[in-house]
mmCIF file of C-alpha atoms in Angstrom:
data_model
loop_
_atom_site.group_PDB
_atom_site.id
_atom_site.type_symbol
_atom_site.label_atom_id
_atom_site.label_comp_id
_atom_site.label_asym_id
_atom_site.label_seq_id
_atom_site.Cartn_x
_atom_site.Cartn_y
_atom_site.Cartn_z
ATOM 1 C CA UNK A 240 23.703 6.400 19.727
ATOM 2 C CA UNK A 241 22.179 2.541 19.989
ATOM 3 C CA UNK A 242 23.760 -0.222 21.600
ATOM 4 C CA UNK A 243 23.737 -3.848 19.783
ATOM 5 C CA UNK A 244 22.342 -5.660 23.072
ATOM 6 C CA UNK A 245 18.948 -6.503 21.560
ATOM 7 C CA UNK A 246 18.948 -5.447 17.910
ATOM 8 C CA UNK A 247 20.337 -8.748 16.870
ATOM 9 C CA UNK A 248 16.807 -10.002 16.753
ATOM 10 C CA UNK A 249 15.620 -8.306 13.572
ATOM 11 C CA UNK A 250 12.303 -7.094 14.435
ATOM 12 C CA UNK A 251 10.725 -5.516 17.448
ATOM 13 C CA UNK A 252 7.908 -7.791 17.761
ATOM 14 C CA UNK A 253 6.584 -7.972 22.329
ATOM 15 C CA UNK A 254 8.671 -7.363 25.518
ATOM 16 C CA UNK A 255 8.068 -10.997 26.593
ATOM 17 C CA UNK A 256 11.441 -12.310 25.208
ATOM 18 C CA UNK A 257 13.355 -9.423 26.226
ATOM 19 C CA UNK A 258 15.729 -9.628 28.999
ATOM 20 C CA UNK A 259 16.476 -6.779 31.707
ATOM 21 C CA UNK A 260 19.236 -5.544 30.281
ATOM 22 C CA UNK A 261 17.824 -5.744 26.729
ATOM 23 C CA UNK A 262 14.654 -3.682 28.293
ATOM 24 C CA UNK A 263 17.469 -0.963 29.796
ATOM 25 C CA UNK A 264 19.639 -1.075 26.882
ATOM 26 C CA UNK A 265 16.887 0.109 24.559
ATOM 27 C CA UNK A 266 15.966 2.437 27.034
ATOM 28 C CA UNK A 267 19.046 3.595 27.254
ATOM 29 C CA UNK A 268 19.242 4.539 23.556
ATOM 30 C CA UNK A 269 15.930 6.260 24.092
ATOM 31 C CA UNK A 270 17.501 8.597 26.108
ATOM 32 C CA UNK A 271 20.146 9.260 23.931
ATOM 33 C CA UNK A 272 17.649 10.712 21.098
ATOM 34 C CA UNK A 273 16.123 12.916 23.882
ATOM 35 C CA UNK A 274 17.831 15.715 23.376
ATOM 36 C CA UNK A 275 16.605 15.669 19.676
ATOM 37 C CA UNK A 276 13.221 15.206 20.368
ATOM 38 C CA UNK A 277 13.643 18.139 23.089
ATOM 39 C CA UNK A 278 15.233 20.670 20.258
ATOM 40 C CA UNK A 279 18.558 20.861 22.055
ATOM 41 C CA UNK A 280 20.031 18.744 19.388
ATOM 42 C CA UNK A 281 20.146 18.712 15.809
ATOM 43 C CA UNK A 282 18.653 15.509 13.709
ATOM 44 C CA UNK A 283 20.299 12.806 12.975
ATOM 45 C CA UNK A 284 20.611 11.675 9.742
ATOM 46 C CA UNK A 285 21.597 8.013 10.927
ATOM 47 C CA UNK A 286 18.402 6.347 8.293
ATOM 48 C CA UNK A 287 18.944 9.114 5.546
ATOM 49 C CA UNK A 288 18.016 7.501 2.228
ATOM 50 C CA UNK A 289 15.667 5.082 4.313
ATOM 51 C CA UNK A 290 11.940 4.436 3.137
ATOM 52 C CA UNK A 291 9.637 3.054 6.309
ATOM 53 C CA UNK A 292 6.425 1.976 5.722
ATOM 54 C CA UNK A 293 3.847 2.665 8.541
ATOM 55 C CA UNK A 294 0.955 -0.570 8.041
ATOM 56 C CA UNK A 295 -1.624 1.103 10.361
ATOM 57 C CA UNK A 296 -4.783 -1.138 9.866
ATOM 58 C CA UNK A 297 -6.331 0.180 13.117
ATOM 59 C CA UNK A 298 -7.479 3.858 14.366
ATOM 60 C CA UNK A 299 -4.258 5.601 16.052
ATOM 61 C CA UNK A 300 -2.784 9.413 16.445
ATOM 62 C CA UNK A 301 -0.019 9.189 18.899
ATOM 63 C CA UNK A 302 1.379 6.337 17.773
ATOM 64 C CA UNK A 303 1.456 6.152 13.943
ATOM 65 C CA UNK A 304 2.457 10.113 14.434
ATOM 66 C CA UNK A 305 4.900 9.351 16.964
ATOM 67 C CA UNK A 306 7.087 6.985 14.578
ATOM 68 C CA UNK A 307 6.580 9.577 11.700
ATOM 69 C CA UNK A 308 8.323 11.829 13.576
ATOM 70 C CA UNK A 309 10.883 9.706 14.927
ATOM 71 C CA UNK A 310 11.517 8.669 11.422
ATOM 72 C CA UNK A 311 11.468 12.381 10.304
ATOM 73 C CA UNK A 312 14.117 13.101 12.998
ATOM 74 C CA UNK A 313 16.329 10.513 11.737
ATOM 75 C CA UNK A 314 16.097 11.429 8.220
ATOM 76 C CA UNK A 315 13.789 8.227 6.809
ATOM 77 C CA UNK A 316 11.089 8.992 4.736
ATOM 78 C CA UNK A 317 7.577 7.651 5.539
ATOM 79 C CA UNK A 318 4.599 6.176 3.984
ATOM 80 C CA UNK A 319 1.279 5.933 5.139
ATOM 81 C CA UNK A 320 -0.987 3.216 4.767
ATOM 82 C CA UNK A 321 -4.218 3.238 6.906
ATOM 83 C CA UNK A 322 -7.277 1.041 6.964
ATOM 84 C CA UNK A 323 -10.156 1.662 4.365
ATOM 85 C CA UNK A 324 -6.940 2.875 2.029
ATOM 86 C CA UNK A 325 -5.020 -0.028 2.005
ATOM 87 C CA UNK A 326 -5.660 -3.779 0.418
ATOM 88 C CA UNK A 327 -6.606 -5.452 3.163
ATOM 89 C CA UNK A 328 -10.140 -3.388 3.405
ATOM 90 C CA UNK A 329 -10.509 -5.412 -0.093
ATOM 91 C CA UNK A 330 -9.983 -8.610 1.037
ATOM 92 C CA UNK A 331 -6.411 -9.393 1.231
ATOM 93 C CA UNK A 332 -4.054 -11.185 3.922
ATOM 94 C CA UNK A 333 -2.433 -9.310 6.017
ATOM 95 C CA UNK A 334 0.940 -11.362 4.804
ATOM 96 C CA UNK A 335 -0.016 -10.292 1.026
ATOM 97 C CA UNK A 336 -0.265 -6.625 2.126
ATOM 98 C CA UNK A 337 3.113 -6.734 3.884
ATOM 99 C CA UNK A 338 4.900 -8.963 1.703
ATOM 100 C CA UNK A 339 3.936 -6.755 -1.506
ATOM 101 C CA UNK A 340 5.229 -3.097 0.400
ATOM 102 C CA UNK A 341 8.066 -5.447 1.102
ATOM 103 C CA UNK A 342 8.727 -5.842 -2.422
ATOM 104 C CA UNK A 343 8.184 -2.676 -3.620
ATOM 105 C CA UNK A 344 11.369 -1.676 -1.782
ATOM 106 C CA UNK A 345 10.933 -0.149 1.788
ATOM 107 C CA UNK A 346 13.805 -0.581 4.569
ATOM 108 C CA UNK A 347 10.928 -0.913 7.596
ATOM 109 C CA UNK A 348 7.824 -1.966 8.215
ATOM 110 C CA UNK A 349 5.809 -0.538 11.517
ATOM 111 C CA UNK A 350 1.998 -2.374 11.898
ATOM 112 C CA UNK A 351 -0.770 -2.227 13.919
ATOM 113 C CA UNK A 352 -3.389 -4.210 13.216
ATOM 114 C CA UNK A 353 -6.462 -6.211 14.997
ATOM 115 C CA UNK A 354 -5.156 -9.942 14.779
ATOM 116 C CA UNK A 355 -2.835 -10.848 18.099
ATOM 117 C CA UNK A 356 0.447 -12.248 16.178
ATOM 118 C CA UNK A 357 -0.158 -10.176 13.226
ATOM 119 C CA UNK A 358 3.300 -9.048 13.602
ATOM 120 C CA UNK A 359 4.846 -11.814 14.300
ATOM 121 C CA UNK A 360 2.903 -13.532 11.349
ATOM 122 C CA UNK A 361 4.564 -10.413 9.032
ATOM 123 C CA UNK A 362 7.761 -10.444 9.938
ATOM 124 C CA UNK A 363 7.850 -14.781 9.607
ATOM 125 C CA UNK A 364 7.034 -13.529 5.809
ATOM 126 C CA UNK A 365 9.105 -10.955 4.671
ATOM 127 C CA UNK A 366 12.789 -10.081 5.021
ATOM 128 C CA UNK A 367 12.913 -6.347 6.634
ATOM 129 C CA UNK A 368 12.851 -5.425 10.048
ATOM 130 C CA UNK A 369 9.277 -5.480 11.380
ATOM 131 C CA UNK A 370 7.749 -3.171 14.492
ATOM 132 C CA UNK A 371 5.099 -3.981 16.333
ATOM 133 C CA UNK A 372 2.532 -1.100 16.606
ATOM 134 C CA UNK A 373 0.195 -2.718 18.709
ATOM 135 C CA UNK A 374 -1.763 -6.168 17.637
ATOM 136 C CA UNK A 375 -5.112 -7.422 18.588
ATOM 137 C CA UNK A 376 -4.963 -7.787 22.470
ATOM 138 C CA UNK A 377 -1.484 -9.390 22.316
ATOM 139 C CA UNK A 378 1.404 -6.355 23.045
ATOM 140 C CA UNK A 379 2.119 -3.204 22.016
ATOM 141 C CA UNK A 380 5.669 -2.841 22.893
ATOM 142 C CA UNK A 381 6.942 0.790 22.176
ATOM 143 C CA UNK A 382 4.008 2.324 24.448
ATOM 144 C CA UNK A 383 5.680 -0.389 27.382
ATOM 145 C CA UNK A 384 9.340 0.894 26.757
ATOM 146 C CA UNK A 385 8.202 4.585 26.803
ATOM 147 C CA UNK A 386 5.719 3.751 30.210
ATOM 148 C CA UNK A 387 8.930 2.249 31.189
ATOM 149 C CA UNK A 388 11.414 4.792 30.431
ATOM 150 C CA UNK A 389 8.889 7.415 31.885
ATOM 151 C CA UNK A 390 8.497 5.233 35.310
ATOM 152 C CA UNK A 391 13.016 4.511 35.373
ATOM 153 C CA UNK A 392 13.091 8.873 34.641
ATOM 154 C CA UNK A 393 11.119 9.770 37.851
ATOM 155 C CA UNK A 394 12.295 6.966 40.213
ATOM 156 C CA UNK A 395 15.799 7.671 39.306
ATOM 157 C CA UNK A 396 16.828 4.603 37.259
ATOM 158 C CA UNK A 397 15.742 1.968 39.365
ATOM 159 C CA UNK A 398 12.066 0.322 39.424
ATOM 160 C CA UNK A 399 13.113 -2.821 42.072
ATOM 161 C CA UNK A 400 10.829 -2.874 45.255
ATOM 162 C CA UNK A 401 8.437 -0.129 43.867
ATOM 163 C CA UNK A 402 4.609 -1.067 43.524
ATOM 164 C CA UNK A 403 2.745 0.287 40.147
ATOM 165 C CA UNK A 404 -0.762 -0.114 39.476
ATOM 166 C CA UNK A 405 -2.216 -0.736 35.723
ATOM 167 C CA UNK A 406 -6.518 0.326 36.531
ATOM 168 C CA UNK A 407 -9.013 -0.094 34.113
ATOM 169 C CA UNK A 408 -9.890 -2.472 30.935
ATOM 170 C CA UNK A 409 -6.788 -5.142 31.540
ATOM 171 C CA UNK A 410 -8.832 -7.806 29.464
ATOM 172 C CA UNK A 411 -8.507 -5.781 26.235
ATOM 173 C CA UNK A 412 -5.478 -3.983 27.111
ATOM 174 C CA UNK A 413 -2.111 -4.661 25.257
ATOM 175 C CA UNK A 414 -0.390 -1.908 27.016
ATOM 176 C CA UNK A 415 -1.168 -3.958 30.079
ATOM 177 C CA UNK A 416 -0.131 -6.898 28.705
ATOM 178 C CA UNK A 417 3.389 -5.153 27.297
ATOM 179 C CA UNK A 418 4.044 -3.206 30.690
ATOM 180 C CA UNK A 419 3.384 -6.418 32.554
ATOM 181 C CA UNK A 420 6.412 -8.023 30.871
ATOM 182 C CA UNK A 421 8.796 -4.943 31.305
ATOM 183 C CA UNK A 422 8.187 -3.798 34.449
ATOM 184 C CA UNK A 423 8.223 -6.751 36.111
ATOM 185 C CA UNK A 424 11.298 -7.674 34.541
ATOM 186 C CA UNK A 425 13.192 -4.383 36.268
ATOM 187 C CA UNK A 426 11.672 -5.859 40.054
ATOM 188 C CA UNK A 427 8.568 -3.795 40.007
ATOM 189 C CA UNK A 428 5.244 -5.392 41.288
ATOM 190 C CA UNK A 429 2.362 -4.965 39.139
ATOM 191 C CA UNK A 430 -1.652 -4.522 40.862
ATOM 192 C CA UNK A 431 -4.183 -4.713 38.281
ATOM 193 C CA UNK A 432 -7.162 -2.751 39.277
ATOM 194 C CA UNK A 433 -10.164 -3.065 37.590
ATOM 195 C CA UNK A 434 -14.292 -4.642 37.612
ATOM 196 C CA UNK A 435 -13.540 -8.562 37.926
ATOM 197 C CA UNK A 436 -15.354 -8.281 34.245
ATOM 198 C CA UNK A 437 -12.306 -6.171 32.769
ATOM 199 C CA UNK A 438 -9.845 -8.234 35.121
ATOM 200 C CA UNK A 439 -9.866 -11.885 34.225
ATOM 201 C CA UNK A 440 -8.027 -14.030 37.072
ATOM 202 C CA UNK A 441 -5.670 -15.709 34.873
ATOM 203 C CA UNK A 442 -3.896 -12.459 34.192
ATOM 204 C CA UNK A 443 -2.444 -12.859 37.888
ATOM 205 C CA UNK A 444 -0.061 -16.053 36.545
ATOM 206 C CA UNK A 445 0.630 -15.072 33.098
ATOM 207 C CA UNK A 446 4.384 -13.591 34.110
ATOM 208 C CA UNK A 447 6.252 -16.990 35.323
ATOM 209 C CA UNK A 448 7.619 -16.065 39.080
ATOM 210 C CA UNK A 449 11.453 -15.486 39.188
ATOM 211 C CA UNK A 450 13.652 -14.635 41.959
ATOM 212 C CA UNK A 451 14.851 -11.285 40.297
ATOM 213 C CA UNK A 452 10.496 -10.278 38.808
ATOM 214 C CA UNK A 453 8.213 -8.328 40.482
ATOM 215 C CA UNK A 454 5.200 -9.933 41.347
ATOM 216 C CA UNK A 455 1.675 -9.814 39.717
ATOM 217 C CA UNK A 456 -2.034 -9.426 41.640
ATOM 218 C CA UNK A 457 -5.157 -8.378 41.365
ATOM 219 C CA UNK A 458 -7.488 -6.191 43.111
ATOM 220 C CA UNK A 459 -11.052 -4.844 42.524
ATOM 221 C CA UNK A 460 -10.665 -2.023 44.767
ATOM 222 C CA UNK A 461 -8.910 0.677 43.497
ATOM 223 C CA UNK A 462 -9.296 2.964 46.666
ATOM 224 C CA UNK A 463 -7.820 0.045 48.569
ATOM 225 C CA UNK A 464 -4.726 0.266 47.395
ATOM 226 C CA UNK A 465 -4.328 4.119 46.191
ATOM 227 C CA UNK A 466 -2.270 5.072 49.386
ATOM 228 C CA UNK A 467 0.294 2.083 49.319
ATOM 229 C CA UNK A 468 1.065 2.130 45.753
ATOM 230 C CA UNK A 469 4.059 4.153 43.948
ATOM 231 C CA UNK A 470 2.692 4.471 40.763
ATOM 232 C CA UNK A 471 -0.537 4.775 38.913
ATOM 233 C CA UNK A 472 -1.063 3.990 35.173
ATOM 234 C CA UNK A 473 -4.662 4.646 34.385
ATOM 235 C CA UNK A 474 -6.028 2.560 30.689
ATOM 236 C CA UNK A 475 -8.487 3.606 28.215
ATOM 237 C CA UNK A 476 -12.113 1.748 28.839
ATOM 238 C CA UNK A 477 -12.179 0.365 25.305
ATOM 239 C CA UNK A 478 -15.685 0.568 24.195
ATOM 240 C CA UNK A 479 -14.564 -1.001 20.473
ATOM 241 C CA UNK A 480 -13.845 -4.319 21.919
ATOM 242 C CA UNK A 481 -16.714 -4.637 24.551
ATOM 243 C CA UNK A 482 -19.393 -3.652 22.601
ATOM 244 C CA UNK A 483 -20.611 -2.306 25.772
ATOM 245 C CA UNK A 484 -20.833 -5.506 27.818
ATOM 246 C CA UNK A 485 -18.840 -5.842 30.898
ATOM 247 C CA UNK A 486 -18.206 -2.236 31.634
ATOM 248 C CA UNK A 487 -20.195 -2.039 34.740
ATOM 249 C CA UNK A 488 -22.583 1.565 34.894
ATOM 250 C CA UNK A 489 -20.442 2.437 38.239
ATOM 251 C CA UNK A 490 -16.931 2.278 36.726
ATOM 252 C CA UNK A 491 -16.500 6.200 37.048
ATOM 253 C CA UNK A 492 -17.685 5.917 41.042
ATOM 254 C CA UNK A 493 -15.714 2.931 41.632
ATOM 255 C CA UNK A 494 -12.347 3.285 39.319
ATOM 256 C CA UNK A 495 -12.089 6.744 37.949
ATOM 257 C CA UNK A 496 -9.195 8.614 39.405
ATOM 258 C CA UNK A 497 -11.103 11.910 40.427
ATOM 259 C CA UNK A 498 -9.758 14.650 42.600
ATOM 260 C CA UNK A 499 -10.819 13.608 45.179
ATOM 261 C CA UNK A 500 -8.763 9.862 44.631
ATOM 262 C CA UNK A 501 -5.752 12.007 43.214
ATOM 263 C CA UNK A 502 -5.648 14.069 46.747
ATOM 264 C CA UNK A 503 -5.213 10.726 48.763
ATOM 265 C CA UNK A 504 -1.543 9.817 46.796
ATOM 266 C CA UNK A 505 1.133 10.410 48.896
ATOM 267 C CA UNK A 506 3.165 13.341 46.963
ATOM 268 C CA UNK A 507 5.200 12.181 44.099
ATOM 269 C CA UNK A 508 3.477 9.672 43.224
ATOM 270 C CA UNK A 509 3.133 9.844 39.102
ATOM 271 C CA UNK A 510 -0.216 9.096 37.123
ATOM 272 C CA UNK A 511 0.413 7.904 33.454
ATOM 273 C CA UNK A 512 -1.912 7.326 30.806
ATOM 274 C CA UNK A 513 -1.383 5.558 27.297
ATOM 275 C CA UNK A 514 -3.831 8.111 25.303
ATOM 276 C CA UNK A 515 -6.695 9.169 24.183
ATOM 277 C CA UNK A 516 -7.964 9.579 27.429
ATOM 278 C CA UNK A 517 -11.619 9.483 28.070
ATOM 279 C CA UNK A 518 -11.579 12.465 30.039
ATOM 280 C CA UNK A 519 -14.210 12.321 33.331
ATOM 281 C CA UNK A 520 -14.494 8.659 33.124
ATOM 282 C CA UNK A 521 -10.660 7.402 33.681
ATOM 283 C CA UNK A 522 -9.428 10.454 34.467
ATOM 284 C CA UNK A 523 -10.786 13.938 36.217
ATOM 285 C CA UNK A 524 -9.436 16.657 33.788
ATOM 286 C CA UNK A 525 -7.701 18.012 36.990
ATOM 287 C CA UNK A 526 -6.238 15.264 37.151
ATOM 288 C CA UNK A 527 -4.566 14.689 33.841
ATOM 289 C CA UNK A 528 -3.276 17.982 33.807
ATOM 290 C CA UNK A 529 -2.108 18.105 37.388
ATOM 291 C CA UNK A 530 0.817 18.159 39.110
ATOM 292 C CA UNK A 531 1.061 14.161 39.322
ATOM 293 C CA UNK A 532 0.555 13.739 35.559
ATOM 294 C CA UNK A 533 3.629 12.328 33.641
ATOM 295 C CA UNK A 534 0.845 11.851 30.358
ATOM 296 C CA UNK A 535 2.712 14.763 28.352
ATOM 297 C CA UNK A 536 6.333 13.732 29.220
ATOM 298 C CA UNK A 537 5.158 10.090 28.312
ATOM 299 C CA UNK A 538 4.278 11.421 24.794
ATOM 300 C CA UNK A 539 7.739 13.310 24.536
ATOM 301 C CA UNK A 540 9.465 10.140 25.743
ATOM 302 C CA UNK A 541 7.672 8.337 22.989
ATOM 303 C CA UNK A 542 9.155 9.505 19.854
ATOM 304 C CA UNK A 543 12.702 8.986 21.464
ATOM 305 C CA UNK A 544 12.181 5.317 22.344
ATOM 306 C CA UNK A 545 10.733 5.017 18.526
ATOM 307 C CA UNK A 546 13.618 6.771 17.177
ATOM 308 C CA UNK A 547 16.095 4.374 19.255
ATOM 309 C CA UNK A 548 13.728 0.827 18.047
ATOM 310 C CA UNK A 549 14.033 2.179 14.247
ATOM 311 C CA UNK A 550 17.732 4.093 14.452
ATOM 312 C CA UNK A 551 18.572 0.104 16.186
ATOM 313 C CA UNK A 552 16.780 -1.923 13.883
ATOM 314 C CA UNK A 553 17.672 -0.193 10.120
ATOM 315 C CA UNK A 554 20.894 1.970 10.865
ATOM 316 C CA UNK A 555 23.641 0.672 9.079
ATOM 317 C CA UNK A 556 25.600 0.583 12.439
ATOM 318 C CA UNK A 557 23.000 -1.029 14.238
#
């Protein structure tokens, strides 16, 4: 069920490095696993015997959940190590953490973790295949191939030409940073919508222009470009990281996608959401579980692009 097109790497560390057909490749595995994940399909036993550890030194449900599962599905076995529980909360590196749950035997290690690199910096120290979970404000790169696969699903396999819009805290964002790289990479152009405090200007040149990339701009007017876009993929205000500054008292008025916002979208046009949704300030309730929402599907697609990034990365046919 998983191709060899990108696994050669060893770990599964940002989208920046991956290629188009890399990006498709592993989301073409994804959809293989679907039917599992869906319960038309029996589990695989493809990592049976397999020990993964999942390094989650930040807060997360749908994503530390979402590659239990996977592993579940594909008969691995999973430990848990969170935050106040594991070493680190007593003073030790990062690299000392990883490098001793290396040693004590596991096949995989999947982290999340506040330092941008911190995966990278793990898997530079140990000799299993490392995931990235999300780090600091660098990437997060299986929420950008399940946005991805989500986006390829309802446009029928092609993303070239279309225009997708990423709204809210970009500055703090990883999932903006990891969708930037993959859907540009498939020809999409990328808006980021958001207060000019939550939308830094440099974020408009960090994907290199290429004659087969979407394009990246900005705009501070979301209702001035809700009719002309194709897609909308509303972020989490992230409170954590702000500490309240630069979150202007409007941002609801200005850049919450109410009903009245969601009635102006031409019809199939999808709204996405990475989760947990701050319901009534990104999102109108209605709205999240209306008609345009792809938020649900997005966490079903999930667990099969996790189960395709592990199933690629520690199955013996890999």
């Amino acid at each position: 069920m998983t191709t060899s097109t990108w696994t050669s790497r060893g770990h599964l560390l940002d989208l920046e490095t991956l290629s188009s057909a890399q990006l498709r490749a592993l989301v073409d595995d994804a959809e293989s696993f679907l039917p599992i994940v869906q319960g038309t399909m029996p589990d695989v036993p493809m990592l049976e015997g397999s020990v993964i550890a999942n390094l989650f030194l930040e807060n997360s449900t749908r994503t530390r959940v979402s590659f239990s599962v996977a592993a579940h599905r594909l008969g691995a076995r999973v430990v848990d190590l969170l935050g106040s529980s594991s070493s680190t909360s007593k003073g030790e590196s990062l690299v000392d953490t990883a490098s001793n749950i290396a040693a004590m035997g596991v096949d995989g290690i999947v982290v999340r973790c506040s330092a941008s690199g911190g995966a990278a910096l793990i898997a530079e120290h140990v000799e299993v295949p490392v995931i990235n979970a999300g780090d600091g404000r660098h990437e997060h790169p299986t929420q950008g191939l399940l946005d991805l696969m989500t986006l390829l699903q309802h446009f029928g396999g092609e993303l070239a030409g279309r225009s997708v819009a990423i709204v809210g805290d970009i500055a703090s964002s990883r999932v903006a940073r990891s969708n930037l790289w993959s859907l540009t990479a498939m020809g999409a152009d990328v808006v980021l919508v958001g207060p000019s405090s939550l939308v830094p200007a440099e974020f408009e040149s960090i994907v290199p222009v290429g004659p087969d990339r979407g394009a990246v701009s900005i705009s501070h007017d979301l209702d001035a470009v809700l009719e002309s876009v194709d897609a909308l993929m509303m972020l989490r205000i992230q409170f954590e990281r702000h500490d309240g500054d630069g979150i202007p008292d409007d941002y609801r008025e200005r850049f919450g996608l109410d009903v009245d916002r969601a009635g102006r979208l031409s019809e199939g046009v999808p709204v996405l959401h990475p989760g947990p949704i701050n319901r009534g300030l990104e999102l109108a309730p209605e709205v999240a579980d209306g008609p345009h929402s792809l938020i649900l599907r997005q966490v079903t697609n999930g667990v099969a692009v996790r189960m395709a990034v592990l199933a690629g990365l520690l199955a013996s046919d890999g």
